mmCIF file of C-alpha atoms in Angstrom:
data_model
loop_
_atom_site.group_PDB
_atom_site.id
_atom_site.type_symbol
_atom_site.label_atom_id
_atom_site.label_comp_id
_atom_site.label_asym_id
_atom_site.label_seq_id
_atom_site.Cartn_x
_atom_site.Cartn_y
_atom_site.Cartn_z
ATOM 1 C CA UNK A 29 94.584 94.790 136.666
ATOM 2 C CA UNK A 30 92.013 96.216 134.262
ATOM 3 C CA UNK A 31 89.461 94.172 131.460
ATOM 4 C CA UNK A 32 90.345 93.283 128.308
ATOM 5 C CA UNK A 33 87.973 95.040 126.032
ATOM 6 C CA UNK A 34 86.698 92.146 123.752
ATOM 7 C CA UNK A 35 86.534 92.531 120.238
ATOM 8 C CA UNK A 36 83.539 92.087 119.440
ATOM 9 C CA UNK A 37 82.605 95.427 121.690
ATOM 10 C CA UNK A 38 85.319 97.208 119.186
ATOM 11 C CA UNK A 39 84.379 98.985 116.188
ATOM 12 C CA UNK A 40 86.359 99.861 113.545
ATOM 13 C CA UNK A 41 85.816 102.791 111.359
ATOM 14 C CA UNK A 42 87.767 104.142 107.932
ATOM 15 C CA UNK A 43 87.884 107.176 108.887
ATOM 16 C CA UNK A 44 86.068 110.242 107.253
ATOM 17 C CA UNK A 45 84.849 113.795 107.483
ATOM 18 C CA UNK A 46 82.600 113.004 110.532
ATOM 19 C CA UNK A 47 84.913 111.618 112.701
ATOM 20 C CA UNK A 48 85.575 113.411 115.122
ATOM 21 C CA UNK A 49 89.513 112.354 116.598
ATOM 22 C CA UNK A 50 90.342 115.411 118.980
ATOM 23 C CA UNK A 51 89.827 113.614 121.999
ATOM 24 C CA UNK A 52 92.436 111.291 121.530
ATOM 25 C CA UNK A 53 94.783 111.293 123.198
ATOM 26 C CA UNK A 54 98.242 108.833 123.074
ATOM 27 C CA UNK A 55 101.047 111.172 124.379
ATOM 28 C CA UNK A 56 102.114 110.158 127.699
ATOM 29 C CA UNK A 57 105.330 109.120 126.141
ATOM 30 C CA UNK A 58 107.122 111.591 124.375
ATOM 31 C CA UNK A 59 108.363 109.814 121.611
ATOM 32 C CA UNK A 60 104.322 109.109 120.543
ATOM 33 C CA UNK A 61 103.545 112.832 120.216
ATOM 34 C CA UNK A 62 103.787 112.319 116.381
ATOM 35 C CA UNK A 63 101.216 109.281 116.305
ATOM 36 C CA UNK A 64 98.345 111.723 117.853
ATOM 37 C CA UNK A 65 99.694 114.708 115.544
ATOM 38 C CA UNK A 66 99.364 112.293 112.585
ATOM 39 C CA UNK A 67 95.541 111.577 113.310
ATOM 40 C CA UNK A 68 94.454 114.993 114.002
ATOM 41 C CA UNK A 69 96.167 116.536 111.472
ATOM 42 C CA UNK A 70 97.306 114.335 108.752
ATOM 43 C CA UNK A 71 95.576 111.017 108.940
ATOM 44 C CA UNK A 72 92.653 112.664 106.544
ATOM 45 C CA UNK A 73 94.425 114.436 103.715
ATOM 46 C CA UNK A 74 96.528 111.421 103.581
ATOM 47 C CA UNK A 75 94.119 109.100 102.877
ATOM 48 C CA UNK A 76 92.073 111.600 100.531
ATOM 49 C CA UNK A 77 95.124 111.766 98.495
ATOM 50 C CA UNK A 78 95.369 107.732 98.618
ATOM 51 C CA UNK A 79 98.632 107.767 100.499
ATOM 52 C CA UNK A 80 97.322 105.510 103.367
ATOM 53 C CA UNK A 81 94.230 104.573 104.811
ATOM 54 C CA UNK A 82 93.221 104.989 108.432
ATOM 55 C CA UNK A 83 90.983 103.012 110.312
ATOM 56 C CA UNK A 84 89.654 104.400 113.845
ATOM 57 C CA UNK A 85 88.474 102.191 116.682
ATOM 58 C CA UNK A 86 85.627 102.915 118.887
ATOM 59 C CA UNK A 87 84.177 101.216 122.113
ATOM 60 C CA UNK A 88 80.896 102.103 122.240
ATOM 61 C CA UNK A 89 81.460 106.094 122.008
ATOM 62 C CA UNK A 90 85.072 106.439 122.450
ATOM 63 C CA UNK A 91 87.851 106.399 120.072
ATOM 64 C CA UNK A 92 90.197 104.187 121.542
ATOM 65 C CA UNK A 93 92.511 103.485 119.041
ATOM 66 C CA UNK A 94 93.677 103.615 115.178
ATOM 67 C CA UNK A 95 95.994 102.257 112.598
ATOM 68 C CA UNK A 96 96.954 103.323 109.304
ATOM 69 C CA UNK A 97 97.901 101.111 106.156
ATOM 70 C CA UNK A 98 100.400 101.630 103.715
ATOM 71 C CA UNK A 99 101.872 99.834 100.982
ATOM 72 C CA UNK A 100 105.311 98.582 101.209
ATOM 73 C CA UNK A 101 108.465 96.160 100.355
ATOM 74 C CA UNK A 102 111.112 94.500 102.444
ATOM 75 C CA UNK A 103 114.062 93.523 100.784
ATOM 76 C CA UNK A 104 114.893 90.144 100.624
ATOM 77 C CA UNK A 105 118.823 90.912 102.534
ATOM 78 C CA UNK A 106 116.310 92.338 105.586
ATOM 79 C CA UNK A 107 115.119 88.856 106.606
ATOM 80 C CA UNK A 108 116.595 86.207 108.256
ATOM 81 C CA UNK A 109 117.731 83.835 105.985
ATOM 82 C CA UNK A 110 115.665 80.758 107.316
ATOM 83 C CA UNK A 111 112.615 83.209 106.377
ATOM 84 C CA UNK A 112 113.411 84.119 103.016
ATOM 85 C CA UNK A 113 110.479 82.872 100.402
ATOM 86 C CA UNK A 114 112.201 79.776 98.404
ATOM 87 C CA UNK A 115 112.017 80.106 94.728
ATOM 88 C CA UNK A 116 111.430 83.625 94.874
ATOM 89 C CA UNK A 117 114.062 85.614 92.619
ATOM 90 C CA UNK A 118 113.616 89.031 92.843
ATOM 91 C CA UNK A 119 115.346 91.259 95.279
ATOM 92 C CA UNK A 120 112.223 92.884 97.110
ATOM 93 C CA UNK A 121 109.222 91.234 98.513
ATOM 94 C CA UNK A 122 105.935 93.098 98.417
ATOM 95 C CA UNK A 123 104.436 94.030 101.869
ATOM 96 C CA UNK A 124 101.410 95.820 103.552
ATOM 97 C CA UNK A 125 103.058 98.087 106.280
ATOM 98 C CA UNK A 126 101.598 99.195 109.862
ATOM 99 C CA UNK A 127 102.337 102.779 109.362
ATOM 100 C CA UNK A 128 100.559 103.286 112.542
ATOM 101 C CA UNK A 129 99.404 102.203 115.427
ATOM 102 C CA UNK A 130 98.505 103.779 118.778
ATOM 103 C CA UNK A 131 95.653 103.108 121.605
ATOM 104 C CA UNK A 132 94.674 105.657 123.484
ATOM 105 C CA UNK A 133 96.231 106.248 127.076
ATOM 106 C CA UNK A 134 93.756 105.708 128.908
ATOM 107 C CA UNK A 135 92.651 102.309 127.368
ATOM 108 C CA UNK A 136 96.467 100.542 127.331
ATOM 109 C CA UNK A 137 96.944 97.066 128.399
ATOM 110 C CA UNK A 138 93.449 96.350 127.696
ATOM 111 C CA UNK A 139 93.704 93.860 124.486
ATOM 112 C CA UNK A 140 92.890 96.737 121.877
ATOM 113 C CA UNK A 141 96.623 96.344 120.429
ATOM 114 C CA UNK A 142 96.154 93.227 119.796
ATOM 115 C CA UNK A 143 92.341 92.978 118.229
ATOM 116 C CA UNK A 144 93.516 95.475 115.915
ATOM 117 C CA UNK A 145 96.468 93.794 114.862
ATOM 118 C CA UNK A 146 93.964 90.785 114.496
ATOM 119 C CA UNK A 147 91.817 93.314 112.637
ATOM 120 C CA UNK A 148 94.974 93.998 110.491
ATOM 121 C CA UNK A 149 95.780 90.029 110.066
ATOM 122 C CA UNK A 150 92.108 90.151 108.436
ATOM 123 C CA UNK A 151 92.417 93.009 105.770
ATOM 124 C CA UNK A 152 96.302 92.292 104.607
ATOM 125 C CA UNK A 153 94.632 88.379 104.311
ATOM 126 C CA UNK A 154 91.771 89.912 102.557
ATOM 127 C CA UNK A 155 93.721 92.059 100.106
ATOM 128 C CA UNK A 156 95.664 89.000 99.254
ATOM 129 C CA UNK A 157 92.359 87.156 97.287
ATOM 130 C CA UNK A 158 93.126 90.239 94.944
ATOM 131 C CA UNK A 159 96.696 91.957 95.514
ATOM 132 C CA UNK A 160 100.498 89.373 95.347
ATOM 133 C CA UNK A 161 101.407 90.558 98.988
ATOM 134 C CA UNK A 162 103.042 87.958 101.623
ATOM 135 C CA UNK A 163 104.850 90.223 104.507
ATOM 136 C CA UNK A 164 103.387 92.675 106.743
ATOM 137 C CA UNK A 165 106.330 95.570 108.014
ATOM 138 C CA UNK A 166 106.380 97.717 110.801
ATOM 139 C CA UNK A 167 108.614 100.251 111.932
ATOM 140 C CA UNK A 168 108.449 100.468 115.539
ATOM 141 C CA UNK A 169 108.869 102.839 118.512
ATOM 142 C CA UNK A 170 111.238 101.497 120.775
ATOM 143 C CA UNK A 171 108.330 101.795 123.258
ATOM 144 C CA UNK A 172 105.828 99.122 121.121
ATOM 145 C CA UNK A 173 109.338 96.312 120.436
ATOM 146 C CA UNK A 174 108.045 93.965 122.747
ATOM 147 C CA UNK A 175 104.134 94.245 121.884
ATOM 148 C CA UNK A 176 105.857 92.752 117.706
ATOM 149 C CA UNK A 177 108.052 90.693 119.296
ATOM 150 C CA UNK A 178 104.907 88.854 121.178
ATOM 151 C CA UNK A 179 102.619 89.091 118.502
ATOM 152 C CA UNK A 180 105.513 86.921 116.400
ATOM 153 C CA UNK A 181 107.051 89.801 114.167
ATOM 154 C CA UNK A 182 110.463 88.739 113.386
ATOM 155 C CA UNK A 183 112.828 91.696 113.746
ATOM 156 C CA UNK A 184 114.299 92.966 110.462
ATOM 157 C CA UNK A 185 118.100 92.785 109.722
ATOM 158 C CA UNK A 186 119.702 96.289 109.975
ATOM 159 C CA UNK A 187 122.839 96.932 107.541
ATOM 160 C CA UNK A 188 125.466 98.119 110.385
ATOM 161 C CA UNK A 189 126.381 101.137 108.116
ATOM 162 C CA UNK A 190 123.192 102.507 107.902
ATOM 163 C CA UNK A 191 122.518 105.783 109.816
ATOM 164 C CA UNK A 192 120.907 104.757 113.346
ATOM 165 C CA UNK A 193 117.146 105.233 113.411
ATOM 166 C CA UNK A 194 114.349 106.308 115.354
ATOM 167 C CA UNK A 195 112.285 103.328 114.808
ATOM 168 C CA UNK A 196 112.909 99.233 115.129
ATOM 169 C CA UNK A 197 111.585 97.448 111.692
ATOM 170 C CA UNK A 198 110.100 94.188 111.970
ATOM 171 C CA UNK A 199 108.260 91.933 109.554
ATOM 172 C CA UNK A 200 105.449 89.421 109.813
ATOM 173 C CA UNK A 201 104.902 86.332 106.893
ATOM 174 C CA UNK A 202 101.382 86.530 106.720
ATOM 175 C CA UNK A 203 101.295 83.006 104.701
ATOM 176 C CA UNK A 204 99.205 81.028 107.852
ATOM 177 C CA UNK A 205 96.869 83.657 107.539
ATOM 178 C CA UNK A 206 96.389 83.673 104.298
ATOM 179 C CA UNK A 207 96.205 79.739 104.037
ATOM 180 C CA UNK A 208 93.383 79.621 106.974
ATOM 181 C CA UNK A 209 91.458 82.080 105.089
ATOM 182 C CA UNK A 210 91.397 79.637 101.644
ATOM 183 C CA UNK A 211 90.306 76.904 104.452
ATOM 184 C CA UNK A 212 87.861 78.438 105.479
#
């Protein structure tokens, strides 16, 4: 079994110009293919354009990981009723959505999922002291379902007549978080 990589060893990055994000490399499934395409080649225009914003890991030199940030909604029908916000009477709830996420191949299993979705915790709880947002979305690769489903993302409710997709969603009621920030 290999060492967790603590966080504190972990940078994180937005990224930029000078970043350079051709080594990574996160394909050795093929249905991840389109989460090292999006870095090299779309992560940057997107978030020049204000579409999303990217944030690149490092440990010490290398670029181990990356998510990207999006705004976002869930509708109310999509949660489980016990986790529906009381009171609240509109039909949508706002939401900060994991557009990506991906660690590089040969750094798996090694705790960087998770300090970045700790990282993530920290920003959506952060943008809260300025922005109405309660739920964090995600739509998953089959591959990543039980990595949400350990980290306590609740999986969303799919209408049965929708077309089948790709992806899982989940959602994640980032109210703890945001109440242990206010503690603090």
């Amino acid at each position: 079994m290999v060492e967790p990589i603590p966080d504190e060893e972990l940078e994180y990055v937005t990224l930029h110009e000078g970043v350079d994000v051709n080594s990574f490399s996160c394909c050795s499934k093929p249905e991840e293919i389109d989460l090292e395409e999006f870095l090299k080649e779309d992560a940057l225009r997107c978030q020049n354009r204000f579409f999303s914003v990217t944030r690149v890991v490092f440990w010490g030199e290398t670029l181990v990981g990356y998510f990207t940030l999006v705004t976002d909604c869930i509708e109310k029908e999509e949660m489980i009723r016990g986790d529906r916000i009381k009171g609240y009477k509109y039909r949508f709830y706002p939401a900060i959505k994991i557009a990506r996420l991906a660690v590089h191949d040969n750094y798996r299993h090694r705790g960087i999922g998770t300090n970045m979705l700790i990282e993530i915790f920290s920003i959506v709880g952060g943008i809260t002291e300025n922005v109405g947002c309660r739920i964090l979305t995600v739509d998953s690769k089959p591959t990543s379902v039980e990595f949400y489903e350990k980290s306590d993302f609740r999986r969303a409710l799919v209408n049965p007549e929708d077309p089948p997709k790709d992806t899982i969603p989940f959602y994640f009621d980032i109210l703890h978080i945001i109440k242990a920030r206010k503690s603090l």
